[in-house]
Amino acid sequence: MRVGPVLAIGVTSLRRNLSMTLGVIVTVAICLTLLGAGLLLRAQVRTVDGFVLDRIQVVIDLDDGVSSAERNELVADLRADPLVRAVAYEDKAHAFARFTRDFRNSPDVASGVSADDLPASLRLTLVDPRRSGEIVANYTGRDGVDRVRDQRALLAPLYRFLHAFAVGAFVLAAVQAFAAFVLIYTMIRVSAHGRRRETAVMRLVGATDATIRAPFVVESAVTGMLGGMFAAMALIASKIYLVDHRFARQTTFPLLDWGAVWAVAVGVLLIGSAATAALAAVALRRHLRV
């Protein structure tokens, strides 16, 4: 089986079925753009998670009546705990300074609080912040402990929102993928039916099923590759417009870098080519049996 004639037949067929080809390209591009958006959202969630985990602490608020012996015993237990990397004591004065700094843009809130209203605390840096729940369970209710605060729990609404958004993108991508596959399958079957006389002649001269099937597979692979290219271009444009310009001034969380974008762009390009080629091979196998 020579590659040149196969490619020539595939390109000619694409020109003959231009309207169907454009429809498939658009559908595949939309599907893969949504899929890529879902993957980039997951990459952003991982970026935010890594950034936050490096800064998250568990805070143990102490009772106002805690004795020095109780506090020292608690500090000693924490420093011996394999889950804890470092322990820092913060008295009321330092707690008030932190509170004033955090609420410097809300003077009405800060004006109603004094140093005596805030508890002294122990601020813990963990070896693995994902295991903060174990610290909360182990030290809640200890003598001298008022409450144990897990800062990671404060970001739970953000994680839920990002996760729901990513799932929604994947669901839309799945629906579009189904539509794209149906359209591709239909295009292949129509194209094969229109060339049934050509296929019969090829059989008569001894062409194998693989030789007959190859041009159809090439057509579908090219169509999928073009759809993947448009999807990759859309993702790159979104990175430039949204991440690098629209949201570039926000300083709360880091945004995903170009490495993740290029990886997803290459992924959707490969998926577009491979999936459509595989679908063509399956559809033509059935046609040749008939």
mmCIF file of C-alpha atoms in Angstrom:
data_model
loop_
_atom_site.group_PDB
_atom_site.id
_atom_site.type_symbol
_atom_site.label_atom_id
_atom_site.label_comp_id
_atom_site.label_asym_id
_atom_site.label_seq_id
_atom_site.Cartn_x
_atom_site.Cartn_y
_atom_site.Cartn_z
ATOM 1 C CA MET A 1 0.000 0.000 0.000
ATOM 2 C CA ARG A 2 1.632 3.236 -1.188
ATOM 3 C CA VAL A 3 1.188 6.358 0.934
ATOM 4 C CA GLY A 4 1.063 8.877 -1.936
ATOM 5 C CA PRO A 5 -2.071 7.580 -3.695
ATOM 6 C CA VAL A 6 -3.837 7.111 -0.356
ATOM 7 C CA LEU A 7 -3.188 10.749 0.611
ATOM 8 C CA ALA A 8 -4.297 11.956 -2.829
ATOM 9 C CA ILE A 9 -7.582 10.066 -2.588
ATOM 10 C CA GLY A 10 -8.179 11.385 0.930
ATOM 11 C CA VAL A 11 -7.570 15.030 -0.028
ATOM 12 C CA THR A 12 -9.829 14.712 -3.091
ATOM 13 C CA SER A 13 -12.621 13.290 -0.965
ATOM 14 C CA LEU A 14 -12.290 16.151 1.507
ATOM 15 C CA ARG A 15 -12.803 18.654 -1.305
ATOM 16 C CA ARG A 16 -15.822 16.769 -2.659
ATOM 17 C CA ASN A 17 -17.522 16.724 0.754
ATOM 18 C CA LEU A 18 -16.496 20.222 1.825
ATOM 19 C CA SER A 19 -19.714 21.176 3.639
ATOM 20 C CA MET A 20 -19.757 17.956 5.663
ATOM 21 C CA THR A 21 -16.050 18.331 6.384
ATOM 22 C CA LEU A 22 -16.498 21.893 7.681
ATOM 23 C CA GLY A 23 -19.357 20.756 9.913
ATOM 24 C CA VAL A 24 -17.219 18.027 11.418
ATOM 25 C CA ILE A 25 -14.274 20.408 11.938
ATOM 26 C CA VAL A 26 -16.461 22.943 13.758
ATOM 27 C CA THR A 27 -18.048 20.279 15.962
ATOM 28 C CA VAL A 28 -14.717 18.684 16.825
ATOM 29 C CA ALA A 29 -13.213 22.117 17.549
ATOM 30 C CA ILE A 30 -16.021 23.022 19.973
ATOM 31 C CA CYS A 31 -15.827 19.632 21.669
ATOM 32 C CA LEU A 32 -12.070 19.755 22.127
ATOM 33 C CA THR A 33 -12.124 23.396 23.253
ATOM 34 C CA LEU A 34 -14.519 22.497 26.052
ATOM 35 C CA LEU A 35 -12.427 19.452 26.926
ATOM 36 C CA GLY A 36 -9.267 21.576 26.969
ATOM 37 C CA ALA A 37 -10.992 24.207 29.114
ATOM 38 C CA GLY A 38 -11.876 21.518 31.638
ATOM 39 C CA LEU A 39 -8.281 20.302 31.711
ATOM 40 C CA LEU A 40 -6.973 23.847 32.182
ATOM 41 C CA LEU A 41 -9.418 24.427 35.016
ATOM 42 C CA ARG A 42 -8.109 21.311 36.729
ATOM 43 C CA ALA A 43 -4.560 22.598 36.216
ATOM 44 C CA GLN A 44 -5.595 25.925 37.776
ATOM 45 C CA VAL A 45 -7.100 24.120 40.757
ATOM 46 C CA ARG A 46 -3.816 22.254 41.257
ATOM 47 C CA THR A 47 -1.869 25.518 40.961
ATOM 48 C CA VAL A 48 -4.050 27.211 43.577
ATOM 49 C CA ASP A 49 -3.924 24.152 45.826
ATOM 50 C CA GLY A 50 -0.118 24.025 45.749
ATOM 51 C CA PHE A 51 0.139 27.762 46.428
ATOM 52 C CA VAL A 52 -2.309 27.645 49.322
ATOM 53 C CA LEU A 53 -0.870 24.511 50.900
ATOM 54 C CA ASP A 54 2.538 26.174 51.226
ATOM 55 C CA ARG A 55 0.958 28.956 53.293
ATOM 56 C CA ILE A 56 -1.767 27.221 55.267
ATOM 57 C CA GLN A 57 -1.437 26.884 59.011
ATOM 58 C CA VAL A 58 -3.462 25.301 61.760
ATOM 59 C CA VAL A 59 -4.152 27.760 64.582
ATOM 60 C CA ILE A 60 -4.753 26.609 68.154
ATOM 61 C CA ASP A 61 -6.508 29.342 70.137
ATOM 62 C CA LEU A 62 -5.639 29.151 73.828
ATOM 63 C CA ASP A 63 -7.970 29.758 76.766
ATOM 64 C CA ASP A 64 -7.442 33.050 78.537
ATOM 65 C CA GLY A 65 -6.880 31.136 81.757
ATOM 66 C CA VAL A 66 -4.295 28.693 80.398
ATOM 67 C CA SER A 67 -1.346 28.215 82.718
ATOM 68 C CA SER A 68 2.290 28.323 81.630
ATOM 69 C CA ALA A 69 2.654 24.636 82.484
ATOM 70 C CA GLU A 70 -0.301 23.664 80.298
ATOM 71 C CA ARG A 71 0.975 25.794 77.432
ATOM 72 C CA ASN A 72 4.512 24.389 77.681
ATOM 73 C CA GLU A 73 3.190 20.835 77.771
ATOM 74 C CA LEU A 74 1.051 21.494 74.702
ATOM 75 C CA VAL A 75 4.006 23.053 72.841
ATOM 76 C CA ALA A 76 6.208 20.085 73.726
ATOM 77 C CA ASP A 77 3.592 17.631 72.438
ATOM 78 C CA LEU A 78 3.207 19.590 69.218
ATOM 79 C CA ARG A 79 6.947 19.731 68.567
ATOM 80 C CA ALA A 80 7.136 15.975 69.090
ATOM 81 C CA ASP A 81 4.219 15.362 66.736
ATOM 82 C CA PRO A 82 5.488 13.995 63.359
ATOM 83 C CA LEU A 83 2.735 15.912 61.545
ATOM 84 C CA VAL A 84 3.998 19.299 62.796
ATOM 85 C CA ARG A 85 6.978 21.030 61.205
ATOM 86 C CA ALA A 86 7.080 24.200 63.326
ATOM 87 C CA VAL A 87 5.237 25.813 66.245
ATOM 88 C CA ALA A 88 5.074 29.569 66.816
ATOM 89 C CA TYR A 89 3.494 31.213 69.876
ATOM 90 C CA GLU A 90 1.503 34.400 69.270
ATOM 91 C CA ASP A 91 0.433 36.456 72.278
ATOM 92 C CA LYS A 92 -2.514 38.835 72.415
ATOM 93 C CA ALA A 93 -0.496 41.859 71.333
ATOM 94 C CA HIS A 94 0.824 40.113 68.215
ATOM 95 C CA ALA A 95 -2.635 38.704 67.479
ATOM 96 C CA PHE A 96 -4.083 42.223 67.629
ATOM 97 C CA ALA A 97 -1.351 43.544 65.316
ATOM 98 C CA ARG A 98 -2.150 40.784 62.826
ATOM 99 C CA PHE A 99 -5.874 41.507 63.088
ATOM 100 C CA THR A 100 -5.328 45.229 62.495
ATOM 101 C CA ARG A 101 -3.186 44.513 59.461
ATOM 102 C CA ASP A 102 -5.674 42.046 57.971
ATOM 103 C CA PHE A 103 -8.590 44.469 58.405
ATOM 104 C CA ARG A 104 -6.799 47.700 57.556
ATOM 105 C CA ASN A 105 -9.303 48.286 54.750
ATOM 106 C CA SER A 106 -12.260 47.809 57.122
ATOM 107 C CA PRO A 107 -11.772 50.413 59.873
ATOM 108 C CA ASP A 108 -15.302 49.912 61.208
ATOM 109 C CA VAL A 109 -14.496 46.278 61.985
ATOM 110 C CA ALA A 110 -11.076 46.964 63.467
ATOM 111 C CA SER A 111 -12.276 49.829 65.668
ATOM 112 C CA GLY A 112 -14.569 47.573 67.662
ATOM 113 C CA VAL A 113 -11.873 45.076 68.686
ATOM 114 C CA SER A 114 -9.136 45.403 71.298
ATOM 115 C CA ALA A 115 -6.147 43.206 72.132
ATOM 116 C CA ASP A 116 -7.991 41.684 75.105
ATOM 117 C CA ASP A 117 -10.747 40.425 72.791
ATOM 118 C CA LEU A 118 -8.345 38.229 70.843
ATOM 119 C CA PRO A 119 -6.900 34.951 72.176
ATOM 120 C CA ALA A 120 -3.247 34.005 72.327
ATOM 121 C CA SER A 121 -2.556 31.158 69.956
ATOM 122 C CA LEU A 122 -0.139 28.576 68.642
ATOM 123 C CA ARG A 123 0.363 28.713 64.883
ATOM 124 C CA LEU A 124 1.367 25.370 63.389
ATOM 125 C CA THR A 125 3.132 24.706 60.098
ATOM 126 C CA LEU A 126 2.442 21.135 59.035
ATOM 127 C CA VAL A 127 4.586 18.652 57.163
ATOM 128 C CA ASP A 128 1.582 17.770 55.002
ATOM 129 C CA PRO A 129 -1.224 20.377 55.194
ATOM 130 C CA ARG A 130 -3.654 17.860 53.680
ATOM 131 C CA ARG A 131 -3.599 16.027 57.032
ATOM 132 C CA SER A 132 -4.701 19.077 58.986
ATOM 133 C CA GLY A 133 -7.890 17.268 59.985
ATOM 134 C CA GLU A 134 -5.834 14.879 62.130
ATOM 135 C CA ILE A 135 -4.359 17.810 64.050
ATOM 136 C CA VAL A 136 -7.819 19.269 64.617
ATOM 137 C CA ALA A 137 -9.099 15.935 65.937
ATOM 138 C CA ASN A 138 -6.062 15.235 68.134
ATOM 139 C CA TYR A 139 -5.855 18.611 69.911
ATOM 140 C CA THR A 140 -9.461 19.745 70.156
ATOM 141 C CA GLY A 141 -10.535 19.555 73.802
ATOM 142 C CA ARG A 142 -7.026 19.511 75.263
ATOM 143 C CA ASP A 143 -6.433 21.381 78.506
ATOM 144 C CA GLY A 144 -5.870 25.053 77.794
ATOM 145 C CA VAL A 145 -7.214 24.830 74.233
ATOM 146 C CA ASP A 146 -10.210 26.978 73.317
ATOM 147 C CA ARG A 147 -10.539 25.825 69.705
ATOM 148 C CA VAL A 148 -8.484 24.550 66.775
ATOM 149 C CA ARG A 149 -8.873 26.350 63.429
ATOM 150 C CA ASP A 150 -8.006 24.723 60.127
ATOM 151 C CA GLN A 151 -7.334 27.505 57.624
ATOM 152 C CA ARG A 152 -7.670 25.085 54.704
ATOM 153 C CA ALA A 153 -11.364 24.679 55.494
ATOM 154 C CA LEU A 154 -11.891 28.379 54.750
ATOM 155 C CA LEU A 155 -11.129 27.712 51.081
ATOM 156 C CA ALA A 156 -13.614 24.856 50.722
ATOM 157 C CA PRO A 157 -16.166 27.054 48.852
ATOM 158 C CA LEU A 158 -13.494 28.053 46.329
ATOM 159 C CA TYR A 159 -12.521 24.426 45.727
ATOM 160 C CA ARG A 160 -16.166 23.427 45.318
ATOM 161 C CA PHE A 161 -16.772 26.200 42.780
ATOM 162 C CA LEU A 162 -13.700 25.356 40.706
ATOM 163 C CA HIS A 163 -14.480 21.629 40.829
ATOM 164 C CA ALA A 164 -18.098 22.190 39.757
ATOM 165 C CA PHE A 165 -16.969 24.447 36.918
ATOM 166 C CA ALA A 166 -14.470 21.856 35.692
ATOM 167 C CA VAL A 167 -17.066 19.057 35.869
ATOM 168 C CA GLY A 168 -19.528 21.199 33.929
ATOM 169 C CA ALA A 169 -16.948 21.792 31.201
ATOM 170 C CA PHE A 170 -16.261 18.046 30.950
ATOM 171 C CA VAL A 171 -19.985 17.260 30.724
ATOM 172 C CA LEU A 172 -20.447 19.753 27.898
ATOM 173 C CA ALA A 173 -17.372 18.321 26.192
ATOM 174 C CA ALA A 174 -18.821 14.808 26.457
ATOM 175 C CA VAL A 175 -22.082 15.927 24.824
ATOM 176 C CA GLN A 176 -20.179 17.669 22.055
ATOM 177 C CA ALA A 177 -17.945 14.611 21.634
ATOM 178 C CA PHE A 178 -20.978 12.408 21.117
ATOM 179 C CA ALA A 179 -22.339 14.821 18.499
ATOM 180 C CA ALA A 180 -18.955 14.984 16.782
ATOM 181 C CA PHE A 181 -18.616 11.214 16.671
ATOM 182 C CA VAL A 182 -22.110 10.793 15.219
ATOM 183 C CA LEU A 183 -21.370 13.410 12.559
ATOM 184 C CA ILE A 184 -18.010 11.875 11.694
ATOM 185 C CA TYR A 185 -19.545 8.420 11.484
ATOM 186 C CA THR A 186 -22.305 9.739 9.212
ATOM 187 C CA MET A 187 -19.792 11.514 6.958
ATOM 188 C CA ILE A 188 -17.738 8.351 6.596
ATOM 189 C CA ARG A 189 -20.753 6.214 5.784
ATOM 190 C CA VAL A 190 -22.086 8.728 3.220
ATOM 191 C CA SER A 191 -18.668 9.062 1.640
ATOM 192 C CA ALA A 192 -18.246 5.293 1.500
ATOM 193 C CA HIS A 193 -21.700 4.851 -0.054
ATOM 194 C CA GLY A 194 -20.960 7.494 -2.690
ATOM 195 C CA ARG A 195 -17.801 5.628 -3.671
ATOM 196 C CA ARG A 196 -19.251 2.137 -3.599
ATOM 197 C CA ARG A 197 -18.523 1.648 -7.321
ATOM 198 C CA GLU A 198 -14.923 2.705 -6.779
ATOM 199 C CA THR A 199 -14.705 0.339 -3.812
ATOM 200 C CA ALA A 200 -16.103 -2.535 -5.911
ATOM 201 C CA VAL A 201 -13.531 -1.914 -8.652
ATOM 202 C CA MET A 202 -10.737 -1.882 -6.067
ATOM 203 C CA ARG A 203 -11.956 -5.228 -4.760
ATOM 204 C CA LEU A 204 -12.002 -6.678 -8.271
ATOM 205 C CA VAL A 205 -8.365 -5.700 -8.875
ATOM 206 C CA GLY A 206 -7.355 -7.363 -5.608
ATOM 207 C CA ALA A 207 -7.178 -4.435 -3.156
ATOM 208 C CA THR A 208 -7.243 -5.476 0.476
ATOM 209 C CA ASP A 209 -9.661 -4.093 3.049
ATOM 210 C CA ALA A 210 -6.785 -2.103 4.595
ATOM 211 C CA THR A 211 -6.063 -0.414 1.238
ATOM 212 C CA ILE A 212 -9.717 0.478 0.738
ATOM 213 C CA ARG A 213 -10.103 1.712 4.314
ATOM 214 C CA ALA A 214 -6.925 3.830 4.425
ATOM 215 C CA PRO A 215 -8.209 6.921 2.492
ATOM 216 C CA PHE A 216 -11.239 7.183 4.765
ATOM 217 C CA VAL A 217 -9.044 6.973 7.848
ATOM 218 C CA VAL A 218 -6.763 9.679 6.425
ATOM 219 C CA GLU A 219 -9.770 11.945 5.747
ATOM 220 C CA SER A 220 -11.024 11.582 9.290
ATOM 221 C CA ALA A 221 -7.575 12.059 10.814
ATOM 222 C CA VAL A 222 -7.065 15.277 8.851
ATOM 223 C CA THR A 223 -10.513 16.520 9.846
ATOM 224 C CA GLY A 224 -9.862 15.743 13.497
ATOM 225 C CA MET A 225 -6.420 17.352 13.337
ATOM 226 C CA LEU A 226 -7.891 20.572 11.910
ATOM 227 C CA GLY A 227 -10.540 20.613 14.627
ATOM 228 C CA GLY A 228 -7.838 20.039 17.234
ATOM 229 C CA MET A 229 -5.774 22.892 15.773
ATOM 230 C CA PHE A 230 -8.684 25.320 16.062
ATOM 231 C CA ALA A 231 -9.318 24.135 19.631
ATOM 232 C CA ALA A 232 -5.645 24.609 20.531
ATOM 233 C CA MET A 233 -5.707 28.109 19.019
ATOM 234 C CA ALA A 234 -8.813 28.952 21.083
ATOM 235 C CA LEU A 235 -7.130 27.774 24.285
ATOM 236 C CA ILE A 236 -3.974 29.756 23.535
ATOM 237 C CA ALA A 237 -6.049 32.875 22.763
ATOM 238 C CA SER A 238 -7.913 32.405 26.064
ATOM 239 C CA LYS A 239 -4.613 32.227 27.930
ATOM 240 C CA ILE A 240 -3.392 35.440 26.290
ATOM 241 C CA TYR A 241 -6.638 37.406 26.713
ATOM 242 C CA LEU A 242 -7.961 36.126 30.044
ATOM 243 C CA VAL A 243 -4.954 34.959 32.050
ATOM 244 C CA ASP A 244 -2.177 37.241 30.812
ATOM 245 C CA HIS A 245 -4.285 40.397 30.426
ATOM 246 C CA ARG A 246 -7.760 40.276 31.951
ATOM 247 C CA PHE A 247 -6.819 38.674 35.274
ATOM 248 C CA ALA A 248 -3.116 39.507 35.315
ATOM 249 C CA ARG A 249 -3.470 42.187 38.008
ATOM 250 C CA GLN A 250 -5.052 39.959 40.609
ATOM 251 C CA THR A 251 -2.566 39.005 43.323
ATOM 252 C CA THR A 252 -4.639 36.623 45.439
ATOM 253 C CA PHE A 253 -3.634 33.386 43.682
ATOM 254 C CA PRO A 254 -1.111 32.457 41.008
ATOM 255 C CA LEU A 255 -2.489 31.635 37.580
ATOM 256 C CA LEU A 256 -1.587 28.654 35.421
ATOM 257 C CA ASP A 257 1.550 28.982 33.328
ATOM 258 C CA TRP A 258 2.223 28.369 29.640
ATOM 259 C CA GLY A 259 3.516 24.852 30.308
ATOM 260 C CA ALA A 260 0.022 23.647 31.202
ATOM 261 C CA VAL A 261 -1.491 25.418 28.181
ATOM 262 C CA TRP A 262 0.980 23.886 25.715
ATOM 263 C CA ALA A 263 0.486 20.423 27.226
ATOM 264 C CA VAL A 264 -3.303 20.670 26.877
ATOM 265 C CA ALA A 265 -3.025 22.141 23.357
ATOM 266 C CA VAL A 266 -0.876 19.228 22.205
ATOM 267 C CA GLY A 267 -3.251 16.835 23.960
ATOM 268 C CA VAL A 268 -6.391 18.076 22.201
ATOM 269 C CA LEU A 269 -4.553 18.012 18.861
ATOM 270 C CA LEU A 270 -3.568 14.374 19.353
ATOM 271 C CA ILE A 271 -6.999 13.416 20.663
ATOM 272 C CA GLY A 272 -8.701 15.022 17.669
ATOM 273 C CA SER A 273 -6.552 13.142 15.169
ATOM 274 C CA ALA A 274 -6.468 9.771 16.946
ATOM 275 C CA ALA A 275 -10.144 9.640 17.952
ATOM 276 C CA THR A 276 -11.496 10.505 14.519
ATOM 277 C CA ALA A 277 -9.103 8.102 12.780
ATOM 278 C CA ALA A 278 -10.094 5.284 15.132
ATOM 279 C CA LEU A 279 -13.781 6.015 14.598
ATOM 280 C CA ALA A 280 -13.267 5.941 10.830
ATOM 281 C CA ALA A 281 -11.538 2.576 11.051
ATOM 282 C CA VAL A 282 -14.429 1.131 13.049
ATOM 283 C CA ALA A 283 -17.091 2.568 10.731
ATOM 284 C CA LEU A 284 -15.355 1.336 7.573
ATOM 285 C CA ARG A 285 -14.871 -2.137 9.032
ATOM 286 C CA ARG A 286 -18.647 -2.416 9.308
ATOM 287 C CA HIS A 287 -19.164 -0.988 5.806
ATOM 288 C CA LEU A 288 -16.744 -3.458 4.233
ATOM 289 C CA ARG A 289 -18.440 -6.367 5.955
ATOM 290 C CA VAL A 290 -21.746 -5.254 4.444
#
